[in-house]
Amino acid sequence: MLNITTLDPAEVRLGAAYAVEQHLRRHGASLCDLLDALDDSSGFAAFCDLHGAFGQPVPKADVVEAALRDILRVLADQTPSSLDRIGHERGLPASDMTLWHGARVSELLARFHHAE
């Protein structure tokens, strides 16, 4: 017999927000370093917004999703030449970090779309 369970979209979004929190606990320092090194300060500001969302007893899923969208936009807007320059100046594998974090942020954002 097929068991179909309908989840409340708010619960799905909250679960997505908690997945982001777990991701930040493991990989937030690396993402913070990358966003700090990039030429677009709005990425670091979005990271601060994201971090601040988890200072509440229950994170606001809309704030988390918006911050992830901003971070993804900043990562996607980087040119290879700027990433090469940052890698050389800061000793960071900026290009690889941007690809990896961009993929992870995309995956996390997809969790919010499942709530729709």
Coordinates of N, CA and C in Angstrom, one line a residue, residues 41-115:
S41 N 31.4 43.0 -1.1 CA 31.1 43.0 0.4 C 29.7 42.5 0.7
S42 N 28.8 42.5 -0.3 CA 27.4 42.1 0.0 C 27.3 40.6 0.4
G43 N 28.3 39.8 -0.1 CA 28.3 38.4 0.2 C 28.6 38.2 1.7
F44 N 29.6 39.0 2.2 CA 29.9 38.8 3.6 C 28.7 39.4 4.5
A45 N 28.1 40.4 4.0 CA 26.9 40.9 4.7 C 25.8 39.9 4.8
A46 N 25.6 39.2 3.7 CA 24.6 38.2 3.6 C 24.9 37.0 4.6
F47 N 26.2 36.7 4.6 CA 26.7 35.7 5.6 C 26.4 36.1 7.0
C48 N 26.6 37.3 7.3 CA 26.3 37.8 8.7 C 24.8 37.8 8.9
D49 N 24.0 38.1 7.9 CA 22.5 38.0 8.1 C 22.1 36.5 8.3
L50 N 22.7 35.6 7.6 CA 22.5 34.2 7.7 C 22.8 33.7 9.1
H51 N 24.0 34.1 9.6 CA 24.5 33.7 10.9 C 23.5 34.3 12.0
G52 N 23.1 35.6 11.8 CA 22.2 36.2 12.8 C 20.9 35.5 12.8
A53 N 20.4 35.0 11.7 CA 19.1 34.3 11.7 C 19.1 33.1 12.7
F54 N 20.2 32.5 13.0 CA 20.3 31.4 13.9 C 20.5 31.8 15.3
G55 N 20.5 33.1 15.6 CA 20.6 33.6 16.9 C 19.2 33.7 17.6
Q56 N 18.2 33.4 16.8 CA 16.8 33.4 17.3 C 16.5 32.0 17.8
P57 N 15.5 31.8 18.7 CA 15.1 30.5 19.1 C 14.6 29.6 17.9
V58 N 13.9 30.3 17.0 CA 13.4 29.6 15.8 C 13.8 30.5 14.6
P59 N 14.7 30.0 13.8 CA 15.2 30.8 12.7 C 14.1 31.1 11.7
K60 N 14.1 32.3 11.1 CA 13.1 32.7 10.1 C 13.6 32.2 8.8
A61 N 12.8 31.2 8.2 CA 13.2 30.6 7.0 C 13.3 31.6 5.8
D62 N 12.5 32.6 5.8 CA 12.6 33.6 4.7 C 13.9 34.3 4.8
V63 N 14.4 34.7 6.0 CA 15.7 35.3 6.1 C 16.8 34.4 5.7
V64 N 16.7 33.2 6.1 CA 17.8 32.2 5.7 C 17.8 32.0 4.2
E65 N 16.6 31.8 3.6 CA 16.6 31.6 2.1 C 17.1 32.9 1.4
A66 N 16.7 34.1 1.8 CA 17.2 35.3 1.2 C 18.7 35.4 1.3
A67 N 19.2 35.1 2.4 CA 20.7 35.2 2.6 C 21.4 34.2 1.7
L68 N 20.9 33.0 1.6 CA 21.5 32.0 0.7 C 21.4 32.5 -0.7
R69 N 20.3 33.1 -1.1 CA 20.2 33.6 -2.5 C 21.3 34.6 -2.8
D70 N 21.4 35.5 -1.8 CA 22.4 36.6 -2.0 C 23.9 36.0 -2.1
I71 N 24.1 35.1 -1.2 CA 25.5 34.4 -1.2 C 25.7 33.7 -2.6
L72 N 24.7 33.0 -3.0 CA 24.8 32.3 -4.3 C 25.0 33.3 -5.5
R73 N 24.3 34.4 -5.4 CA 24.5 35.4 -6.5 C 25.9 35.9 -6.5
V74 N 26.5 36.2 -5.3 CA 27.8 36.8 -5.2 C 28.8 35.7 -5.7
L75 N 28.7 34.5 -5.3 CA 29.6 33.4 -5.8 C 29.5 33.3 -7.3
A76 N 28.3 33.3 -7.8 CA 28.1 33.1 -9.3 C 28.7 34.3 -10.1
D77 N 28.7 35.5 -9.5 CA 29.2 36.7 -10.2 C 30.7 36.8 -10.3
Q78 N 31.4 35.9 -9.6 CA 32.9 36.0 -9.6 C 33.5 35.7 -11.0
T79 N 34.5 36.4 -11.4 CA 35.2 36.1 -12.6 C 36.4 35.3 -12.3
P80 N 36.7 34.4 -13.3 CA 37.9 33.6 -13.1 C 39.2 34.4 -12.7
S81 N 39.3 35.6 -13.4 CA 40.5 36.4 -13.1 C 40.5 36.9 -11.7
S82 N 39.4 37.3 -11.2 CA 39.3 37.8 -9.8 C 39.6 36.7 -8.8
L83 N 39.1 35.5 -9.1 CA 39.4 34.4 -8.2 C 40.9 34.0 -8.3
D84 N 41.5 34.1 -9.4 CA 42.9 33.8 -9.5 C 43.7 34.8 -8.7
R85 N 43.3 36.1 -8.9 CA 44.0 37.1 -8.1 C 43.9 36.9 -6.6
I86 N 42.7 36.6 -6.2 CA 42.4 36.4 -4.7 C 43.2 35.2 -4.3
G87 N 43.2 34.1 -5.1 CA 44.0 32.9 -4.7 C 45.5 33.2 -4.6
H88 N 46.0 34.1 -5.5 CA 47.4 34.4 -5.4 C 47.7 35.3 -4.2
E89 N 46.9 36.4 -4.0 CA 47.1 37.3 -2.9 C 46.9 36.7 -1.5
R90 N 45.9 35.9 -1.4 CA 45.5 35.4 -0.1 C 45.9 34.0 0.2
G91 N 46.4 33.3 -0.8 CA 46.8 31.9 -0.6 C 45.6 31.0 -0.4
L92 N 44.5 31.3 -1.0 CA 43.3 30.5 -0.9 C 43.0 29.9 -2.2
P93 N 42.5 28.7 -2.2 CA 42.1 28.1 -3.5 C 40.7 28.6 -3.9
A94 N 40.7 29.9 -4.1 CA 39.4 30.7 -4.3 C 38.5 30.1 -5.3
S95 N 39.0 29.7 -6.4 CA 38.2 29.1 -7.5 C 37.5 27.8 -7.1
D96 N 38.3 26.9 -6.5 CA 37.8 25.7 -6.0 C 36.8 25.9 -4.9
M97 N 37.1 26.8 -4.0 CA 36.2 27.1 -2.9 C 34.8 27.7 -3.4
T98 N 34.9 28.5 -4.4 CA 33.7 29.1 -5.0 C 32.8 28.1 -5.6
L99 N 33.5 27.2 -6.4 CA 32.7 26.1 -7.0 C 32.0 25.2 -5.9
W100 N 32.8 24.8 -4.9 CA 32.3 23.9 -3.9 C 31.2 24.5 -3.1
H101 N 31.5 25.7 -2.6 CA 30.4 26.4 -1.8 C 29.2 26.8 -2.6
G102 N 29.4 27.1 -3.9 CA 28.3 27.4 -4.7 C 27.4 26.2 -4.9
A103 N 28.0 25.1 -5.1 CA 27.2 23.8 -5.2 C 26.4 23.5 -4.0
R104 N 27.1 23.7 -2.8 CA 26.4 23.4 -1.6 C 25.3 24.3 -1.3
V105 N 25.5 25.6 -1.5 CA 24.5 26.6 -1.3 C 23.3 26.3 -2.3
S106 N 23.6 25.9 -3.5 CA 22.5 25.5 -4.4 C 21.7 24.4 -3.9
E107 N 22.4 23.4 -3.3 CA 21.7 22.2 -2.8 C 20.8 22.6 -1.6
L108 N 21.3 23.5 -0.8 CA 20.5 24.0 0.4 C 19.3 24.8 0.0
L109 N 19.5 25.6 -1.1 CA 18.4 26.4 -1.6 C 17.3 25.5 -2.2
A110 N 17.7 24.4 -2.8 CA 16.7 23.5 -3.3 C 15.8 22.9 -2.3
R111 N 16.3 22.8 -1.1 CA 15.4 22.3 0.0 C 14.2 23.2 0.3
F112 N 14.5 24.5 0.1 CA 13.4 25.5 0.3 C 12.3 25.4 -0.8
H113 N 12.8 25.0 -2.0 CA 11.8 24.9 -3.2 C 10.9 23.7 -3.0
H114 N 11.3 22.7 -2.3 CA 10.5 21.5 -2.0 C 9.3 21.8 -1.2
A115 N 9.3 23.0 -0.5 CA 8.2 23.4 0.4 C 7.1 24.0 -0.5

